[in-house]
Short mmCIF file of C-alpha atoms and ligand atoms in Angstrom, two decimals:
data_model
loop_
_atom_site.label_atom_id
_atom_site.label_comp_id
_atom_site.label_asym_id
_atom_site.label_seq_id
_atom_site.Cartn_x
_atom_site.Cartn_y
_atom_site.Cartn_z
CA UNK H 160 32.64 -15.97 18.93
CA UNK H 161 33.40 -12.55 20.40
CA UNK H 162 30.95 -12.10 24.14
CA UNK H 163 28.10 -9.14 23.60
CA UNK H 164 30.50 -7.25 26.39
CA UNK H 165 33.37 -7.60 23.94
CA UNK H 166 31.77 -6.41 20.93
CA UNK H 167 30.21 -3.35 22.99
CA UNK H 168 33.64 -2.34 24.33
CA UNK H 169 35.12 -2.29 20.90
CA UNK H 170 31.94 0.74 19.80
CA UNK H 171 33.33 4.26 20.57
CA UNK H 172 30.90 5.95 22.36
CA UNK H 173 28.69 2.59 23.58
CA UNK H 174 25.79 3.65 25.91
CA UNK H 175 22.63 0.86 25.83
CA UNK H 176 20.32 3.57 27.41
CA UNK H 177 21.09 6.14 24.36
CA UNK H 178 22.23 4.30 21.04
CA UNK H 179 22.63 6.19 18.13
CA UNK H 180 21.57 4.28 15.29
CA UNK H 181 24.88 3.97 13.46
CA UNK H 182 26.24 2.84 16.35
CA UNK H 183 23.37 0.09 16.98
CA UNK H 184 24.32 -0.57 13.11
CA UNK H 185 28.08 -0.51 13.78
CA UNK H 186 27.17 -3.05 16.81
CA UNK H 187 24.89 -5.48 15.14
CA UNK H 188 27.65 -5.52 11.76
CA UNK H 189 30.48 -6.75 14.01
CA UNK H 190 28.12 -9.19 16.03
CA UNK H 191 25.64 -11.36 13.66
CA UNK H 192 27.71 -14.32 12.24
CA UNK H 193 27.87 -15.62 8.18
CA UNK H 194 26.24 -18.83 7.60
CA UNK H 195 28.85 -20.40 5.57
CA UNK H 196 27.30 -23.22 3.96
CA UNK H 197 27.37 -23.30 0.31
CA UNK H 198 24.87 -25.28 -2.20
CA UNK H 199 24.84 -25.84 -5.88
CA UNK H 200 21.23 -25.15 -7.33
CA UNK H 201 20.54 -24.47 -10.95
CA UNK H 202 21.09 -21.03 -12.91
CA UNK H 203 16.74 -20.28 -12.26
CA UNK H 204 17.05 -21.18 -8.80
CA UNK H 205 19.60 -18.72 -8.13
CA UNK H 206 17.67 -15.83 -8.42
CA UNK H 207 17.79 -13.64 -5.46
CA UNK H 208 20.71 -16.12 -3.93
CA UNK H 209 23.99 -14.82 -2.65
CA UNK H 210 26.81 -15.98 -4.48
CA UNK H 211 29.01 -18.31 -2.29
CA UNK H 212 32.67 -17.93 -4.62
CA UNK H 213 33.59 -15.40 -7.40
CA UNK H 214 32.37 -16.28 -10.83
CA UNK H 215 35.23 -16.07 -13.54
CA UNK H 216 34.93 -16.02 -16.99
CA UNK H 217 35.47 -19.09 -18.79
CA UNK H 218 35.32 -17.87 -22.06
CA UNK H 219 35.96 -14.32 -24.22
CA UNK H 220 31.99 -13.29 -24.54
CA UNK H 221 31.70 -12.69 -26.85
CA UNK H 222 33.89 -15.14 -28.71
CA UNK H 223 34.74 -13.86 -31.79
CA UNK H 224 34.65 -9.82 -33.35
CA UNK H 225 31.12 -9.71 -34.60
CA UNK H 226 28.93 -7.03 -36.55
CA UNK H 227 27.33 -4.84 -34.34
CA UNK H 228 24.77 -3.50 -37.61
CA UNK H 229 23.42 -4.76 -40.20
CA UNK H 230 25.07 -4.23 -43.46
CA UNK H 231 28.25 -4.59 -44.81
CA UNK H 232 31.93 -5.18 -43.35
CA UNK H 233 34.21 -3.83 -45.00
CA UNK H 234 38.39 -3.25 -44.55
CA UNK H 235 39.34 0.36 -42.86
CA UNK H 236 42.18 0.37 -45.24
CA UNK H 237 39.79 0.81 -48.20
CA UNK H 238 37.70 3.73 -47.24
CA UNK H 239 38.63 6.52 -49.98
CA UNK H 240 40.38 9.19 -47.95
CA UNK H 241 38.27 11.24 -49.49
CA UNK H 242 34.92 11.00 -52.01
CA UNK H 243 32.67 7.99 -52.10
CA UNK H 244 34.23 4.39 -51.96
CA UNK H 245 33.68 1.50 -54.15
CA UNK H 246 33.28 -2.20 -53.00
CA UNK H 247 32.58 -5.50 -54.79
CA UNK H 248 30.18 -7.79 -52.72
CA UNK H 249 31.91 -10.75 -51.97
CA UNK H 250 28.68 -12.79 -49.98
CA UNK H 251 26.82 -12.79 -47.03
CA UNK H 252 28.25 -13.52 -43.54
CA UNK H 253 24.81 -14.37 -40.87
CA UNK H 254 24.48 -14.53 -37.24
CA UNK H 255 25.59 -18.25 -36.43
CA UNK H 256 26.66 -19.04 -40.26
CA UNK H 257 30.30 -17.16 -40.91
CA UNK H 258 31.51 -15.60 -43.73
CA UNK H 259 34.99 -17.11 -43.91
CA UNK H 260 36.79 -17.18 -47.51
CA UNK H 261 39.65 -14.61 -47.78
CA UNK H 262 37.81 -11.57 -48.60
CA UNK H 263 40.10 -9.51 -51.15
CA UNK H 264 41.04 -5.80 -51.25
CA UNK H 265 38.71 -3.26 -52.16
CA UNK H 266 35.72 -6.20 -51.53
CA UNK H 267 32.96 -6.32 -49.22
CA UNK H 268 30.38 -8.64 -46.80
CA UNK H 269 26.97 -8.14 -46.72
CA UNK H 270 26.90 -8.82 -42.97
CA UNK H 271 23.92 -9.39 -40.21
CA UNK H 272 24.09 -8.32 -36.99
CA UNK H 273 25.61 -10.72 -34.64
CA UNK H 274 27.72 -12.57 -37.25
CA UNK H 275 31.27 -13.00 -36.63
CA UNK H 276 33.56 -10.40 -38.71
CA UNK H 277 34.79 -11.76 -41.61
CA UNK H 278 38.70 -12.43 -41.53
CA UNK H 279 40.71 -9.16 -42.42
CA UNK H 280 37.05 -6.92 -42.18
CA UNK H 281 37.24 -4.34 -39.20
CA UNK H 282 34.37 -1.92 -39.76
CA UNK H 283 30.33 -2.26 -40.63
CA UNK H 284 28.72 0.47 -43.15
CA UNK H 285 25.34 0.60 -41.22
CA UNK H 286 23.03 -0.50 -44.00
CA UNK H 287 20.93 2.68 -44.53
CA UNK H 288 23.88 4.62 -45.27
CA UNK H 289 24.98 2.64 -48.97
CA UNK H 290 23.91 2.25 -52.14
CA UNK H 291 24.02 -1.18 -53.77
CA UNK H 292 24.12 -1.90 -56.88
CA UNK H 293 23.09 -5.09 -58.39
CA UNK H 294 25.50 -4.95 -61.33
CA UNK H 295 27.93 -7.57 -62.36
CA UNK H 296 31.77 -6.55 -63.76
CA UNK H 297 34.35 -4.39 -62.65
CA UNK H 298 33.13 -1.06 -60.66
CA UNK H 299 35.37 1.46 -62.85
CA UNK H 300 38.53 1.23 -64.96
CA UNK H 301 40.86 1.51 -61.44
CA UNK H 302 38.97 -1.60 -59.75
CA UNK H 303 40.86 -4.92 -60.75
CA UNK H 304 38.70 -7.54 -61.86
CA UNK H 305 36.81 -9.84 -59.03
CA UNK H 306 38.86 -12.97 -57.89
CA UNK H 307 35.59 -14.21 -56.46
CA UNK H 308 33.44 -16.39 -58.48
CA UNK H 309 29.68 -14.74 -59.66
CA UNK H 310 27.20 -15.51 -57.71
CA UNK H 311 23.87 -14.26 -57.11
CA UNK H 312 22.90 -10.64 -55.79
CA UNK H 313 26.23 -9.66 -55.68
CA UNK H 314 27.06 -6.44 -57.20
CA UNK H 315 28.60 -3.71 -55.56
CA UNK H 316 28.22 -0.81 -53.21
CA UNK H 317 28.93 2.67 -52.83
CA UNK H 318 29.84 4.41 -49.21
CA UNK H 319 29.25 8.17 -49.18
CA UNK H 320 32.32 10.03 -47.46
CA UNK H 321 32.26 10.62 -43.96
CA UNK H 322 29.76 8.03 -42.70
CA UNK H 323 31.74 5.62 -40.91
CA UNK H 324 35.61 5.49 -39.44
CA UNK H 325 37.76 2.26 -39.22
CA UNK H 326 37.05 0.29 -36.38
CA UNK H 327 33.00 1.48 -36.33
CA UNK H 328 30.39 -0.70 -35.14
CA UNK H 329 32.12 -3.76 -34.70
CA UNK H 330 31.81 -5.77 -31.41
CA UNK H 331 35.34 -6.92 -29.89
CA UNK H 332 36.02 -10.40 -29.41
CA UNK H 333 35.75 -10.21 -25.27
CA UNK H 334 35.08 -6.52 -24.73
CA UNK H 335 31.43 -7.71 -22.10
CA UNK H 336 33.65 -10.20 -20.73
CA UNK H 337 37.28 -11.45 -21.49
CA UNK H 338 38.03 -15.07 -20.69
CA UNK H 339 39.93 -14.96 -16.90
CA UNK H 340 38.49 -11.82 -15.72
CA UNK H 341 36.08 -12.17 -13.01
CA UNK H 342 32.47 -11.78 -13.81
CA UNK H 343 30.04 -11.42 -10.58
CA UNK H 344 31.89 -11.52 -6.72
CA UNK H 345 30.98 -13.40 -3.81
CA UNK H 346 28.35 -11.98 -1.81
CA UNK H 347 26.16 -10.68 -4.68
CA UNK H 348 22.36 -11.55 -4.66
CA UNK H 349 21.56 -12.67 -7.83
CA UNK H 350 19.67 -10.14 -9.77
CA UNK H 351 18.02 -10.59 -13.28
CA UNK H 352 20.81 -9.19 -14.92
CA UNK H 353 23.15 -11.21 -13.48
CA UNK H 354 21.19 -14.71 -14.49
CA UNK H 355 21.41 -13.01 -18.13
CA UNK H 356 25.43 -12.60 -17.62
CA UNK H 357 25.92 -16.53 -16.16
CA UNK H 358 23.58 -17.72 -18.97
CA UNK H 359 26.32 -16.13 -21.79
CA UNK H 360 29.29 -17.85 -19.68
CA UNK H 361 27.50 -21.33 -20.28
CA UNK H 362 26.89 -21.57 -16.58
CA UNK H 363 23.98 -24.18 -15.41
CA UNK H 364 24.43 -24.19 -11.58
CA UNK H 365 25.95 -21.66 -9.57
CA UNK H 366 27.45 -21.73 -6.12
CA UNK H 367 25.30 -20.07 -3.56
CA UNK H 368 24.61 -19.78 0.23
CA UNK H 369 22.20 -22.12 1.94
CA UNK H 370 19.30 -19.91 2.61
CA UNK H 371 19.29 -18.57 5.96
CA UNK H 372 16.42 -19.55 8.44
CA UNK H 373 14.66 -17.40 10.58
CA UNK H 374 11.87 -18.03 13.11
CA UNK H 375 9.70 -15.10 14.61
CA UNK H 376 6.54 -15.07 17.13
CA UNK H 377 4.85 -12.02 18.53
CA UNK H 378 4.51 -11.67 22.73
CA UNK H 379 1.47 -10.11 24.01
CA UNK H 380 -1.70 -11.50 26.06
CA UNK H 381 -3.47 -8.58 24.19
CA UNK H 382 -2.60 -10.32 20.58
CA UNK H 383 -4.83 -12.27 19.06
CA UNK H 384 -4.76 -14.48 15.89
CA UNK H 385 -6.76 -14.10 12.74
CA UNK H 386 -9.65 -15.95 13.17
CA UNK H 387 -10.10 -15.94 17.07
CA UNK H 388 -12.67 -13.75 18.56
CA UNK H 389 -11.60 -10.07 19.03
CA UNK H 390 -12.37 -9.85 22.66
CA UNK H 391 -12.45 -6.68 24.87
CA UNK H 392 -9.06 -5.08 24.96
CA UNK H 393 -7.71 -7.25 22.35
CA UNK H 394 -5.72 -6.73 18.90
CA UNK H 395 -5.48 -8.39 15.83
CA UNK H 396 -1.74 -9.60 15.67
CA UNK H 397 -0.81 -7.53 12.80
CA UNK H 398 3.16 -7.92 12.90
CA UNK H 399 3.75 -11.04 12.24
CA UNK H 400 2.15 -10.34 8.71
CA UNK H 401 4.52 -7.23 8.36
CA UNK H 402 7.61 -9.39 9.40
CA UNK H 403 6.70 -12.26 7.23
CA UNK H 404 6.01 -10.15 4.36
CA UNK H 405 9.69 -8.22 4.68
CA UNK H 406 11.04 -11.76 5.09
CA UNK H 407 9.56 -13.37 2.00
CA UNK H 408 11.32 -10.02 0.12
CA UNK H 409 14.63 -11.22 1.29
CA UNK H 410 14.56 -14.72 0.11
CA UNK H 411 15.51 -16.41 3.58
CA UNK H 412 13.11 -19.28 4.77
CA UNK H 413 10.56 -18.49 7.94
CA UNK H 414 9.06 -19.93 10.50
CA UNK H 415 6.13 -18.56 12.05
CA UNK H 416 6.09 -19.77 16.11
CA UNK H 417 2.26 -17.68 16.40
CA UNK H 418 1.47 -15.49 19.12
CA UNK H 419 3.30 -16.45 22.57
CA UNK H 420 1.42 -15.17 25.47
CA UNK H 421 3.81 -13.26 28.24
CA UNK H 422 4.07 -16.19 30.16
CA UNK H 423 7.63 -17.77 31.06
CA UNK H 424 7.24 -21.11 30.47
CA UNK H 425 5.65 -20.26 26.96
CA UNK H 426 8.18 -17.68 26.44
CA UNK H 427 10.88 -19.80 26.86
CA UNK H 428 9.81 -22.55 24.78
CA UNK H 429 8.92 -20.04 22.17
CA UNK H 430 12.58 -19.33 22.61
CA UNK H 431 13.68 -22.56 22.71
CA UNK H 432 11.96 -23.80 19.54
CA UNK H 433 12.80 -20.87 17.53
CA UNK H 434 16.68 -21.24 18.49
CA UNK H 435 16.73 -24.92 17.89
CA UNK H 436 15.62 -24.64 14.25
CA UNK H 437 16.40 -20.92 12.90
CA UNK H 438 19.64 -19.09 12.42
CA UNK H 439 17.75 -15.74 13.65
CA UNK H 440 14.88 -14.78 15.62
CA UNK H 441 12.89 -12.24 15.52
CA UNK H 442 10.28 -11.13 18.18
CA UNK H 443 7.93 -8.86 18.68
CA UNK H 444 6.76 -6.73 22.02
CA UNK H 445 8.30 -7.40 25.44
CA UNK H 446 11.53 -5.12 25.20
CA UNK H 447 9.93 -2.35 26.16
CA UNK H 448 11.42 -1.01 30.20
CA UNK H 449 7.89 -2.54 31.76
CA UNK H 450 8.11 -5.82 29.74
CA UNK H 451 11.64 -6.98 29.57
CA UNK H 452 11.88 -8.28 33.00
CA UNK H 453 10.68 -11.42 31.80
CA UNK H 454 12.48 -11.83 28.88
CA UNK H 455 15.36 -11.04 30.68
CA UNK H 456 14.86 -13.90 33.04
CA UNK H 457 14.66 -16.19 30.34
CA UNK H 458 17.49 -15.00 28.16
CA UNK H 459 20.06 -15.61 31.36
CA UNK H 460 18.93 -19.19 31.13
CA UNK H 461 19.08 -19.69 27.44
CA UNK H 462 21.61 -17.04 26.26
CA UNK H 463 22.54 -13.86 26.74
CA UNK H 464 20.98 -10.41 25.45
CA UNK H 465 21.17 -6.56 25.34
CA UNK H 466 18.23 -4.59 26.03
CA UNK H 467 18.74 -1.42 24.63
CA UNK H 468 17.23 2.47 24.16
CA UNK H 469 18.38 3.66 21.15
CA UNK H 470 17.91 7.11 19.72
CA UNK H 471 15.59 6.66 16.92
CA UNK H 472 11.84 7.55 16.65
CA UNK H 473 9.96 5.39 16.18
CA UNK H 474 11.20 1.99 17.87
CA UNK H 475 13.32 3.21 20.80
CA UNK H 476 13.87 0.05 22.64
CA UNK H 477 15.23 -2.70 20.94
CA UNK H 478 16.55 -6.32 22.14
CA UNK H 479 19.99 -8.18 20.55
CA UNK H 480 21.32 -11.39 21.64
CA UNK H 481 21.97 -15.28 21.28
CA UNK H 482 20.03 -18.08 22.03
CA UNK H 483 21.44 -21.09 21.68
CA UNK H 484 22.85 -20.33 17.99
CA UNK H 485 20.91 -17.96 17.08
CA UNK H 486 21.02 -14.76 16.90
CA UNK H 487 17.61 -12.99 18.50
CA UNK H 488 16.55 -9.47 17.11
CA UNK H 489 13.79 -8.29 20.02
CA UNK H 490 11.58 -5.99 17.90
CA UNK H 491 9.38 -3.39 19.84
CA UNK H 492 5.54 -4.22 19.79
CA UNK H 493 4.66 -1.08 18.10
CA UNK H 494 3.55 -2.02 14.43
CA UNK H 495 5.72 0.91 12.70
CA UNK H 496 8.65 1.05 15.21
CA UNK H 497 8.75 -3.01 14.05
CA UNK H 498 8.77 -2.30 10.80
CA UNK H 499 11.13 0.83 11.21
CA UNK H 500 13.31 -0.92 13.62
CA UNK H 501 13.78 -4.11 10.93
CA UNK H 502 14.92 -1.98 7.70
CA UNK H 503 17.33 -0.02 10.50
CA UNK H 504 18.95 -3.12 11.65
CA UNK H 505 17.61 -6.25 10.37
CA UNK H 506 17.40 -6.45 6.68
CA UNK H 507 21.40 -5.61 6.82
CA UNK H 508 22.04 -8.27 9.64
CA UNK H 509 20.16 -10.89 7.73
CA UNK H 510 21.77 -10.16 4.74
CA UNK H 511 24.85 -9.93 6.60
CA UNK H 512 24.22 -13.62 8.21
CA UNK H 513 23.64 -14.97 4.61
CA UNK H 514 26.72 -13.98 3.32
CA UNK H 515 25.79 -10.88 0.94
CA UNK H 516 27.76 -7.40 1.26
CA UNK H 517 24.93 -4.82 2.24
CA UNK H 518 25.54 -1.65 0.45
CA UNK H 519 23.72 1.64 1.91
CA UNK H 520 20.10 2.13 0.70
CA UNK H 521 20.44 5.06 -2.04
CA UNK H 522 18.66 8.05 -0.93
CA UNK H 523 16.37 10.26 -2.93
CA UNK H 524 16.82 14.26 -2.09
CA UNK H 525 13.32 15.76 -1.98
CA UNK H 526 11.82 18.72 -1.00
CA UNK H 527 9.65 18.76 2.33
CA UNK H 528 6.14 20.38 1.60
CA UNK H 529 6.14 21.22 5.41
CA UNK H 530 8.18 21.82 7.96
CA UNK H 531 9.15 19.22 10.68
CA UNK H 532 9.89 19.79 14.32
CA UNK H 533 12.89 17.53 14.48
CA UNK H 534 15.14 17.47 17.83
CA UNK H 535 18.74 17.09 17.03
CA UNK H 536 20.06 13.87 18.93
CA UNK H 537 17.75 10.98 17.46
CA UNK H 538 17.17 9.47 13.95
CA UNK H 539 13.66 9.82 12.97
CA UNK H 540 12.12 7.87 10.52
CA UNK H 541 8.87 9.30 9.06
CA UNK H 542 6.74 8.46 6.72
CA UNK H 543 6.53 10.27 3.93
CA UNK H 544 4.95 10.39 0.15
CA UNK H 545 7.02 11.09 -2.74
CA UNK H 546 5.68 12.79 -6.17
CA UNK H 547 7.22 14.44 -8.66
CA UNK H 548 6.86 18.39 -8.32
CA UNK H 549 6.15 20.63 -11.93
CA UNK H 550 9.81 20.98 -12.04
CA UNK H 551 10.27 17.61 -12.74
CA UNK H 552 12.03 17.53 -8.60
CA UNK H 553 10.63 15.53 -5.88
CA UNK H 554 8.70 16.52 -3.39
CA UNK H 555 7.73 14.68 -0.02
CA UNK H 556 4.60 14.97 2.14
CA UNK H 557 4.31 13.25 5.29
CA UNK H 558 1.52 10.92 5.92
CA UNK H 559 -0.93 12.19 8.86
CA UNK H 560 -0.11 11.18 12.39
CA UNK H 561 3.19 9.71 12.73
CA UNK H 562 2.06 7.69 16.21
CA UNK H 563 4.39 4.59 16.37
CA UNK H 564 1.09 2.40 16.21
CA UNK H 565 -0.51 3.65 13.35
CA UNK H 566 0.21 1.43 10.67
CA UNK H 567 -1.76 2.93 8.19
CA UNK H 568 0.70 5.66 7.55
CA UNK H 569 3.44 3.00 6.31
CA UNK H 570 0.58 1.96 3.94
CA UNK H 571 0.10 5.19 2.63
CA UNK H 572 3.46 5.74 2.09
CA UNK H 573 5.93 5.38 -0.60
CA UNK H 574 9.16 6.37 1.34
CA UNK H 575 10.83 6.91 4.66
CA UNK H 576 11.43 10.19 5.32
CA UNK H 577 15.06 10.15 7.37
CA UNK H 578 16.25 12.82 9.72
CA UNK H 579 19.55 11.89 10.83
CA UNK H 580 21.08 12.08 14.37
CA UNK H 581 22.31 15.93 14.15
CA UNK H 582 19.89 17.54 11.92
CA UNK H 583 17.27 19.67 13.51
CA UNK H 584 14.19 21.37 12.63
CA UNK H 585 13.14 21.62 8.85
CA UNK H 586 11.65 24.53 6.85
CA UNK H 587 9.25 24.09 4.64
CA UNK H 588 10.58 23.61 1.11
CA UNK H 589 13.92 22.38 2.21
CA UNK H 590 15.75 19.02 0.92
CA UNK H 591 15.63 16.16 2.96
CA UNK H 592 16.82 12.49 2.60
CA UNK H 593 13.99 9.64 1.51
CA UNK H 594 14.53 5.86 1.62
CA UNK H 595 12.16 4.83 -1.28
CA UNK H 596 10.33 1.84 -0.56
CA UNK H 597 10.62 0.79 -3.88
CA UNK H 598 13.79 -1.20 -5.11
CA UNK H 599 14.42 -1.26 -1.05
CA UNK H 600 13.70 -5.19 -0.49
P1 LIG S 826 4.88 -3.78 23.68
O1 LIG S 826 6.14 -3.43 22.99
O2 LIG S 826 4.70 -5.23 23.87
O3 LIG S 826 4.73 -3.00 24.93
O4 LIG S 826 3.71 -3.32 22.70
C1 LIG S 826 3.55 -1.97 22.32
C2 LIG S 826 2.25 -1.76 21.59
O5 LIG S 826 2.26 -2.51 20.38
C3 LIG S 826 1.02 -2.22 22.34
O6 LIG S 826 -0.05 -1.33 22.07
C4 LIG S 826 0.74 -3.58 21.75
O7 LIG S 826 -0.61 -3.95 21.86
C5 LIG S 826 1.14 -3.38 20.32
N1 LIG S 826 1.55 -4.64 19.74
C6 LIG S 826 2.49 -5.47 20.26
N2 LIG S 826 2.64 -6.55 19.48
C7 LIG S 826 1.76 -6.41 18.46
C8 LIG S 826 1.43 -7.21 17.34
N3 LIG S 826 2.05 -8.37 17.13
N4 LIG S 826 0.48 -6.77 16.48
C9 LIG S 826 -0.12 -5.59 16.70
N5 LIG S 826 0.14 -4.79 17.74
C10 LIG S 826 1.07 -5.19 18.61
MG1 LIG S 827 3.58 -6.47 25.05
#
């Protein structure tokens, strides 16, 4: 396992004291390790799991050619080149219950959707397009007897010209997945659709990633619990809420170590505890320039850490390290810079450590109902609150105050405004980049 000093020497550009955010990204990426382990747990259970090995197709799906309309399969080769066609009804093929018997020329299938094509049929007349005709005997004087023998409803029908080509709405054998072609890859989390797409290979259990574990406490003699007194100069420890909310949302299993009070000892059995039984750890508070002396301390006992300033507003300083095992994400202590400073670096790392491919977050261009001061040389994250303009475009206000400590405005919102490194100032009206909090975790 590559040293914190070797991965920093291999970023272009590294300086702890002025990050840019990619490169903090770039950093973290080459540093946090993949759990590995791999489980079997039942198709349900997967949901939201990252897939441990490639899933291939064991079998054509679907299996056979099959109607993809109800009505009647017919043979290409019979459709008059031009004028209406002609066709005896030779039966009924359903969905589940095939039509099999050698249909003969210029003879058709009532056919369901779903059922399997009749041998020698290649297209479906939709229904709604024919007329049927209930009558028994031969069509016209061209239209050799039936070889079929009578039985009820058939008759025969008549296509109008023009309403369907060979080859129309018939399902290939295969075409949503052919047998030997690979059907999900390792390191996707499962999604709905992909539970659907296992189901129709037959699958029951699925190959997956052990869940990854991750422990987080918040530092601060100011901090107190739910359910303590509120006493003079005190808060209500409001982040580990926010962290074990945006935890729960990526499907890893927590552990909450409570408020740890800036004390050494407690700090590093806090540290201690968490490394000993979590793959990450997250903190919150301390890593700030007055603060991290003690954490420092600690770390050179149990590990070793980067304190860093990185060029982002909110959540400049950030810690990243190992203890023990684990890899420790030091959060700042202000409630939006924690949340900011997780969806910057954490969610990927975490997915990352659990074995899924992050993919960038897509970004939703809307227009700015204000301008924003914006220096060019820091990422800023603000909040922001999307709606769709008259024009059917989006626009984006920002919530009030945009203080790193006012958590309300990440309530309010429905989207993080982001103002990358370079840009600068924006006018009012102009197109900037949102990360939509919806679909994001
Ligand atoms: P720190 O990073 O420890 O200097 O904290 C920065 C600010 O965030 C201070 O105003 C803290 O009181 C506040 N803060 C730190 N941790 C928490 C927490 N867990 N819940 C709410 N506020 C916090
Ligand atoms: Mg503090």
């Amino acid at each position: 396992m590559p040293s914190l000093q070797e991965i920093a020497s291999c970023v272009s550009g590294y300086d702890p004291n002025a990050l840019p955010v990619a490169q903090a990204q770039e950093f973290i990426a080459r540093f946090v390790p993949r759990v590995g382990a791999v489980e079997k747990v039942a198709l349900r259970s997967a949901l939201g799991r990252v897939l441990a090995a490639d899933v291939v197709s064991p079998i054509d799906v679907p299996a056979h050619d099959n109607s993809a309309m109800d009505g009647y399969a017919i043979r290409g080769d019979d459709l008059a080149a031009d004028g209406e066609t002609r066709l005896v009804v030779a039966g009924t093929g359903f969905a589940g219950a095939q039509f099999d018997a050698v249909v003969p020329a210029r003879h058709c299938v009532r056919i369901m959707t779903g059922a399997v094509m009749p041998p020698g049929l290649d297209t479906v007349v939709p229904q709604e397009f024919i007329t049927r005709t209930p009558a028994a005997g031969p069509l016209d004087e061209t239209h050799p007897p039936s070889p079929l023998p009578r039985q009820a409803g058939e008759g025969f029908i008549v296509v109008p010209p023009g309403v369907v080509r060979r080859g129309d709405n018939r399902r290939l054998k295969g075409e949503d997945l052919a047998r030997g072609s690979a059907a999900l890859a390792r390191g996707r989390r499962i999604a709905p659709a992909d539970l659907g797409l296992l189901a129709s290979l037959g699958c029951a259990e699925v190959a997956v990633y052990r869940r990854l574990r991750v422990a987080f406490f918040s530092t601060g003699d100011e901090l107190r619990s739910i359910g303590e007194p509120l006493d003079g100069g005190c808060v209500y420890d409001s982040n580990r809420y926010t962290i074990w909310g945006m935890l729960q949302r990526l499907g890893v299993d927590v552990l909450d170590l409570g408020v740890v009070r800036d004390e050494p000892a407690a700090l590093e059995a806090a540290f201690r505890d968490a490394a000993a039984n979590a793959d990450a750890v997250i903190t919150s508070g301390g890593v700030s320039v007055g603060e991290a002396d003690h954490t420092k301390k600690i770390m050179a006992t149990l590990g070793e850490v980067l304190f860093w300033r990185i060029a982002m507003r909110p959540g400049r300083p950030m810690a990243i390290g190992r203890v023990g095992n684990a890899v420790l994400f030091g959060l700042p202590g202000n409630p939006v810079a924690v949340m900011v400073t997780f969806y910057a670096f954490v969610r990927d790392a975490l997915l990352q450590m659990a074995g899924a491919s992050p993919q960038p977050l897509p970004l939703l261009r809307a227009r700015c109902t204000a301008a924003l001061r914006k220096k060019p040389g820091r990422t800023e994250y603000q909040r922001g609150i999307v709606t769709r303009g008259a024009d059917g475009r989006w626009d984006v206000a920002i919530t009030g105050s945009q203080g790193s400590g006012i958590l309300r405005s990440m309530s309010e919102a429905n989207g993080i405004v982001l103002l990358h490194h370079e840009q600068g100032n924006v006018a009012a009206g102009a197109e900037v980049d949102v990360i939509p909090f919806e679909g994001l975790v």
